[in-house]
CSV table of C-alpha atoms in Angstrom, one decimal:
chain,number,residue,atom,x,y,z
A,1,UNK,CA,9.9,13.6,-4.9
A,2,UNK,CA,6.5,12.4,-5.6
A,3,UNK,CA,3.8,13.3,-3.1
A,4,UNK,CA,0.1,12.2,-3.0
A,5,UNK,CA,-2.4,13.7,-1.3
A,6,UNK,CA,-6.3,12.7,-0.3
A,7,UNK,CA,-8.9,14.7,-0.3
A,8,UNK,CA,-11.1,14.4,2.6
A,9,UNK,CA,-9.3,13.0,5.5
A,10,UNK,CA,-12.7,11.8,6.0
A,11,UNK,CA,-15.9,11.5,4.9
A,12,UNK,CA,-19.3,10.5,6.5
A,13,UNK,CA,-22.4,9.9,4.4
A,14,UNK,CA,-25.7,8.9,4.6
A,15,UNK,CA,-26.8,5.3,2.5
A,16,UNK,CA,-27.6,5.7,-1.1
A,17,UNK,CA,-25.6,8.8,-1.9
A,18,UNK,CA,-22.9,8.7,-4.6
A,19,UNK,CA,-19.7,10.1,-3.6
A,20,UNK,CA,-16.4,11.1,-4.7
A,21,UNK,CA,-13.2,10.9,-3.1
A,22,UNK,CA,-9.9,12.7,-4.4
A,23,UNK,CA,-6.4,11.9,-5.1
A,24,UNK,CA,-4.1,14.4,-6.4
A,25,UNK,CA,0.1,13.6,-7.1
A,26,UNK,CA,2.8,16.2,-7.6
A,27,UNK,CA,4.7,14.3,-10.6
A,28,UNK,CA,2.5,13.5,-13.6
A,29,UNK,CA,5.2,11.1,-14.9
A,30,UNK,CA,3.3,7.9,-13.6
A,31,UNK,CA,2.9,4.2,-14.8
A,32,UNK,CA,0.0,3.7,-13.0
A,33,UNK,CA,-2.4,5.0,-10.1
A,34,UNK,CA,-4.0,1.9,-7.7
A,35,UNK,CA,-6.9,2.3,-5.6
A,36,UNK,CA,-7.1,0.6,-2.4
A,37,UNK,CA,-9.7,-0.3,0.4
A,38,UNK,CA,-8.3,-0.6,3.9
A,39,UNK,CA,-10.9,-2.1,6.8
A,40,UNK,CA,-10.0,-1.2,10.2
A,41,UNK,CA,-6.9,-3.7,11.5
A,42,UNK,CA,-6.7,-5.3,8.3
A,43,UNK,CA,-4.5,-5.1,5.2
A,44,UNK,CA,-4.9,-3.6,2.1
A,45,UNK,CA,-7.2,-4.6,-0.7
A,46,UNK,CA,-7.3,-3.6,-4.4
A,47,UNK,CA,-10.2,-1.8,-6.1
A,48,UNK,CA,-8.9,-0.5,-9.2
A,49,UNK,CA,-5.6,-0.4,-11.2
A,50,UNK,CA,-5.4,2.4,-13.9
A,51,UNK,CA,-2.8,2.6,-16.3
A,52,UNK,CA,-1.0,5.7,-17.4
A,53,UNK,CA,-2.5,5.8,-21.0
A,54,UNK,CA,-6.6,5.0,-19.2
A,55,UNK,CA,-8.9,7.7,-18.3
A,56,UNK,CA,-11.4,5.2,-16.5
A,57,UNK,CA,-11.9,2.0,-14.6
A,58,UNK,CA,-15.2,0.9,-13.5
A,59,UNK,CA,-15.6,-2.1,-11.1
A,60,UNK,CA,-19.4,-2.4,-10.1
A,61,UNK,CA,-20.2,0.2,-8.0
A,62,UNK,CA,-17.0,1.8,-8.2
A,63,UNK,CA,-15.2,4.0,-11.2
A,64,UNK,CA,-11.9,5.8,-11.2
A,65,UNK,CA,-10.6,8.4,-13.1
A,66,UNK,CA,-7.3,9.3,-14.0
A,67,UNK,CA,-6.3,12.8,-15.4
A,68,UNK,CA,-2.5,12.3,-15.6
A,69,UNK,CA,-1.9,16.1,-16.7
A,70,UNK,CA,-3.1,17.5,-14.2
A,71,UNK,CA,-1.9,15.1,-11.4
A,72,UNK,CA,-5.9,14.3,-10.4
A,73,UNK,CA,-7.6,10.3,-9.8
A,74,UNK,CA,-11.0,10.3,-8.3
A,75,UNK,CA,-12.8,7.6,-7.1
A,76,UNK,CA,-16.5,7.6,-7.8
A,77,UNK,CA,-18.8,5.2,-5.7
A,78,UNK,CA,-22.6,4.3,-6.8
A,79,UNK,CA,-25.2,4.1,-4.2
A,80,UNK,CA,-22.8,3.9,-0.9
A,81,UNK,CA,-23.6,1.2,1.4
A,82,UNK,CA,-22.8,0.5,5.1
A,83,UNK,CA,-20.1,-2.2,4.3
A,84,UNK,CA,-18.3,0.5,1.9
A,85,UNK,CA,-17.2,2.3,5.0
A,86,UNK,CA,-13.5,1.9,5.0
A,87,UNK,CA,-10.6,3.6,4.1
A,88,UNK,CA,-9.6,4.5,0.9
A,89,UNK,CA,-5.9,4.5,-0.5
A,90,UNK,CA,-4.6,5.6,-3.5
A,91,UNK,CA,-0.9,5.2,-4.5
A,92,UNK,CA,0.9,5.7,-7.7
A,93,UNK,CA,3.8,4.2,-9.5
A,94,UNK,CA,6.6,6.8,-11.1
A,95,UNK,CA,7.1,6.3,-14.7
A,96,UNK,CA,10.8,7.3,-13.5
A,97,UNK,CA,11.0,4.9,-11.1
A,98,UNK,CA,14.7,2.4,-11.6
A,99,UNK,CA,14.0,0.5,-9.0
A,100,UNK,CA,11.2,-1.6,-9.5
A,101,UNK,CA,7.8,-1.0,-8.5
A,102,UNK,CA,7.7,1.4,-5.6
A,103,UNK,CA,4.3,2.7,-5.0
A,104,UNK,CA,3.7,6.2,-3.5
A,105,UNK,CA,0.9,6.2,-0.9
A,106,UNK,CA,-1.3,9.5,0.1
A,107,UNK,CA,-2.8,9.2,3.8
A,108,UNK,CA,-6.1,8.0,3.0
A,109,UNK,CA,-9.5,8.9,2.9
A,110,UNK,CA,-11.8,7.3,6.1
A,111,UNK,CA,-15.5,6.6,4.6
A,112,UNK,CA,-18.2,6.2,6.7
A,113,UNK,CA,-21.7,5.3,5.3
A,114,UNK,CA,-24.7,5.4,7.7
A,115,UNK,CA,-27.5,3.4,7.6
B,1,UNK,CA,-5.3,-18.9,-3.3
B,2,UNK,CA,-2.7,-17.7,-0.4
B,3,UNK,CA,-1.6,-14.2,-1.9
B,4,UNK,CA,0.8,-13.1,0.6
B,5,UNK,CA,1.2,-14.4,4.0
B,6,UNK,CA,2.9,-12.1,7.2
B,7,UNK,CA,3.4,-14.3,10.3
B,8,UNK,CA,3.1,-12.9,13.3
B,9,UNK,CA,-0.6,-11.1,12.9
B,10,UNK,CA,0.7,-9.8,16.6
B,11,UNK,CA,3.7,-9.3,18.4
B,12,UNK,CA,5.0,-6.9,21.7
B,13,UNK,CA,8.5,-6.6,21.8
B,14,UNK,CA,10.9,-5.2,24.8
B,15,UNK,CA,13.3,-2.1,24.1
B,16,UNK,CA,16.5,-3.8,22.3
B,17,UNK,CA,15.2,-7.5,21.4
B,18,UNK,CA,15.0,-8.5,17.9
B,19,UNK,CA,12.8,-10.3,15.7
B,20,UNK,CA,12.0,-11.2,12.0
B,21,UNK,CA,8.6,-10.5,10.3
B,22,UNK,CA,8.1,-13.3,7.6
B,23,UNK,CA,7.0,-12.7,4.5
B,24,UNK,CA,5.7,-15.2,1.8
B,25,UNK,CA,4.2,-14.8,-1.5
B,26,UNK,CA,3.0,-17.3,-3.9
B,27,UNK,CA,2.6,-16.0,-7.1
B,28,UNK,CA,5.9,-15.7,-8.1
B,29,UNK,CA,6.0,-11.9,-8.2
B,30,UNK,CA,9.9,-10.8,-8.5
B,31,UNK,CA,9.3,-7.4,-6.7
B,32,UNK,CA,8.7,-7.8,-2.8
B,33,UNK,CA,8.4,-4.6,-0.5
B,34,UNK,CA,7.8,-3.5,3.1
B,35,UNK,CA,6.0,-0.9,4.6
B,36,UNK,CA,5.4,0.7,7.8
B,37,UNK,CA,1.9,2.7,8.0
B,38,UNK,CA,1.9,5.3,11.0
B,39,UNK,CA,-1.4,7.8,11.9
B,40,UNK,CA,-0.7,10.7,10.2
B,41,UNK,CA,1.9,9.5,7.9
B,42,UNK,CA,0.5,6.9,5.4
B,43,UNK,CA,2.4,4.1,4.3
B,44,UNK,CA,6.5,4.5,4.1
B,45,UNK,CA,8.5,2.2,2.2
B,46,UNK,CA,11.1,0.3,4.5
B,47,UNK,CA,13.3,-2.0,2.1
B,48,UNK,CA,12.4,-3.8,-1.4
B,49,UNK,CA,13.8,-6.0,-3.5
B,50,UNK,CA,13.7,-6.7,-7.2
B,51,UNK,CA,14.4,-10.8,-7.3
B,52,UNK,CA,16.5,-13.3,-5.5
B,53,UNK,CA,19.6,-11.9,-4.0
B,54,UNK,CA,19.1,-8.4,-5.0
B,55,UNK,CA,17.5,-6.0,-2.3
B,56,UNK,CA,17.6,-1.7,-1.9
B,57,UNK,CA,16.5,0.6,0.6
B,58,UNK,CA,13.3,2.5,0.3
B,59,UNK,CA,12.6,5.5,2.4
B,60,UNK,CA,12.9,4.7,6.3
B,61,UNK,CA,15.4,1.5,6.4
B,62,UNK,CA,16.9,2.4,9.7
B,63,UNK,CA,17.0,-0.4,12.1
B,64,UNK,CA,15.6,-2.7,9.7
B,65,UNK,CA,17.2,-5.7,7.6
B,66,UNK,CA,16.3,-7.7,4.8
B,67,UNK,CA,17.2,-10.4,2.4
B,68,UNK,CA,15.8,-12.4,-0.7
B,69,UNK,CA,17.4,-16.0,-0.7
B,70,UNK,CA,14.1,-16.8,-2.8
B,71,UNK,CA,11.3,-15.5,-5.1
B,72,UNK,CA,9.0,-16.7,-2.2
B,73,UNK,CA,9.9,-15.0,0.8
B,74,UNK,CA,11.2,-11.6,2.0
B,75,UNK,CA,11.5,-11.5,5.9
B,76,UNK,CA,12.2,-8.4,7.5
B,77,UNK,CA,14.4,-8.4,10.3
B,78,UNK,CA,14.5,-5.5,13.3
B,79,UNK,CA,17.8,-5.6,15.1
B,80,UNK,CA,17.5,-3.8,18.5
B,81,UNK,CA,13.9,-2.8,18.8
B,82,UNK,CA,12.8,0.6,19.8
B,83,UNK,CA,9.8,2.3,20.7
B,84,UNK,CA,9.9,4.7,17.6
B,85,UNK,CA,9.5,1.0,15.2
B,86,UNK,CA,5.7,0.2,16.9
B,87,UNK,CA,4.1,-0.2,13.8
B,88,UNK,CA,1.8,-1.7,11.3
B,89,UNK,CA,4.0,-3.1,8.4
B,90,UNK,CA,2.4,-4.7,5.4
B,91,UNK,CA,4.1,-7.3,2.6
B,92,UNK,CA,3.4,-6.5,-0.3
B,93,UNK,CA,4.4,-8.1,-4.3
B,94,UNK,CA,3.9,-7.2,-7.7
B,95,UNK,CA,5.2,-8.5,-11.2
B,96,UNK,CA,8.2,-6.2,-11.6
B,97,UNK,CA,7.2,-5.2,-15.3
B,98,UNK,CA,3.8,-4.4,-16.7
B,99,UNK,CA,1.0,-2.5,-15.7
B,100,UNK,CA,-0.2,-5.2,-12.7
B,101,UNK,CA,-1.3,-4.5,-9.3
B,102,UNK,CA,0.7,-4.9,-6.2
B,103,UNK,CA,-0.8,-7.2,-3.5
B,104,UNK,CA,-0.7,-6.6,-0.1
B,105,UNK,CA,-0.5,-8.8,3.5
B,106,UNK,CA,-2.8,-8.6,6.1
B,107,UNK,CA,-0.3,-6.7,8.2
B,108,UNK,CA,1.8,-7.1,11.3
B,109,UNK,CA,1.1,-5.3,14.1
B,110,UNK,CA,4.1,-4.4,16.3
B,111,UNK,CA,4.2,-2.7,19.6
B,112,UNK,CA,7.9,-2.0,21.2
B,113,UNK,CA,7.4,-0.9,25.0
């Protein structure tokens, strides 16, 4: 069974620093690995897609890495700002998944950035 | 551009009653999911489906239903409501095949007193 895990459960930082947050998955058979935002009470938003075959996706501010071998993602963010504070999902797709497109979810990272 | 749409944004149910949680997408994706997300526990899949008439059960489906009688909509449906189902469940769709991103609702939130 596929588990994913985040790495810190949370994370406060002071504006302007750059900052990585961690994802690691037990099976490295994936399709893909999602990033996700979540703001407090609201639903979920999505940052970055990698596929299986990608090392890197950079939106902006934002880049994830994907090292499929050794189960790791990390999301690298530029020159934090106050509205980045949210938190952060990641969630993965088994390549050996039959029934459809389930996505595997770790708990989240909770990112605060003060001004 | 709608995305997906869950209706009600609220909602406080009494031990036993039922309800359904709509679900409608617009993008003609032919997989459609549910979620709960509790603290401590991340989101859980409840039930999917794969396209019209076809649905599974993902990891918690106790005490929940669900059909597909269309690409559009996927409503879940809680038949005697307990206190162990208050909850924030998201909708979420994605193209079945491909490398595409899954899109999510804005959420429900339940409470069951």
């Amino acid at each position: 069974k596929q588990e994913v895990t985040q790495i810190p459960a949370a994370l406060s930082v002071p504006e302007g620093e750059n900052l990585v947050l961690n994802c690691s998955f037990t099976d490295s058979a994936i399709y893909n690995l999602q990033w996700f935002r979540q703001d407090p009470g609201k639903g979920l938003t999505s940052l970055l897609l990698i596929q299986s075959s990608q090392r890197e996706q950079t939106s902006g501010r934002l880049n994830a890495s994907l090292d499929k071998s050794s189960g790791r993602s990390t999301l690298y963010i530029a020159a934090s700002q106050p509205g980045d504070s949210a938190t952060y999902l990641c969630a993965v797709k088994a390549a050996r998944e039959t029934s459809g497109s389930r996505l595997t979810f770790g708990e989240g990272t909770q990112l605060t950035v003060n001004p | 551009n709608a995305g997906v749409t869950q209706t009600p944004k609220f909602q406080v149910l009494k031990t036993g009653q039922s309800m359904t949680l709509q679900c409608a997408q617009d993008m003609n994706h032919e997989y459609m999911s549910w979620y709960r997300q509790d603290p401590g526990m991340g989101l859980r899949l409840i039930h999917y489906s794969v396209g019209a008439g076809i649905t599974d059960q993902g990891e918690v489906p106790n005490g929940y239903n669900v059909s597909r009688s269309t690409t559009e909509d996927f409503p879940l449906r809680l038949l005697s409501a307990a206190p162990s189902q208050t909850s924030v469940y998201f909708c979420a769709s994605s193209y079945l095949q491909g490398n595409t991103e899954a899109f999510f609702g804005q959420g429900t939130r339940l409470t069951v007193v």
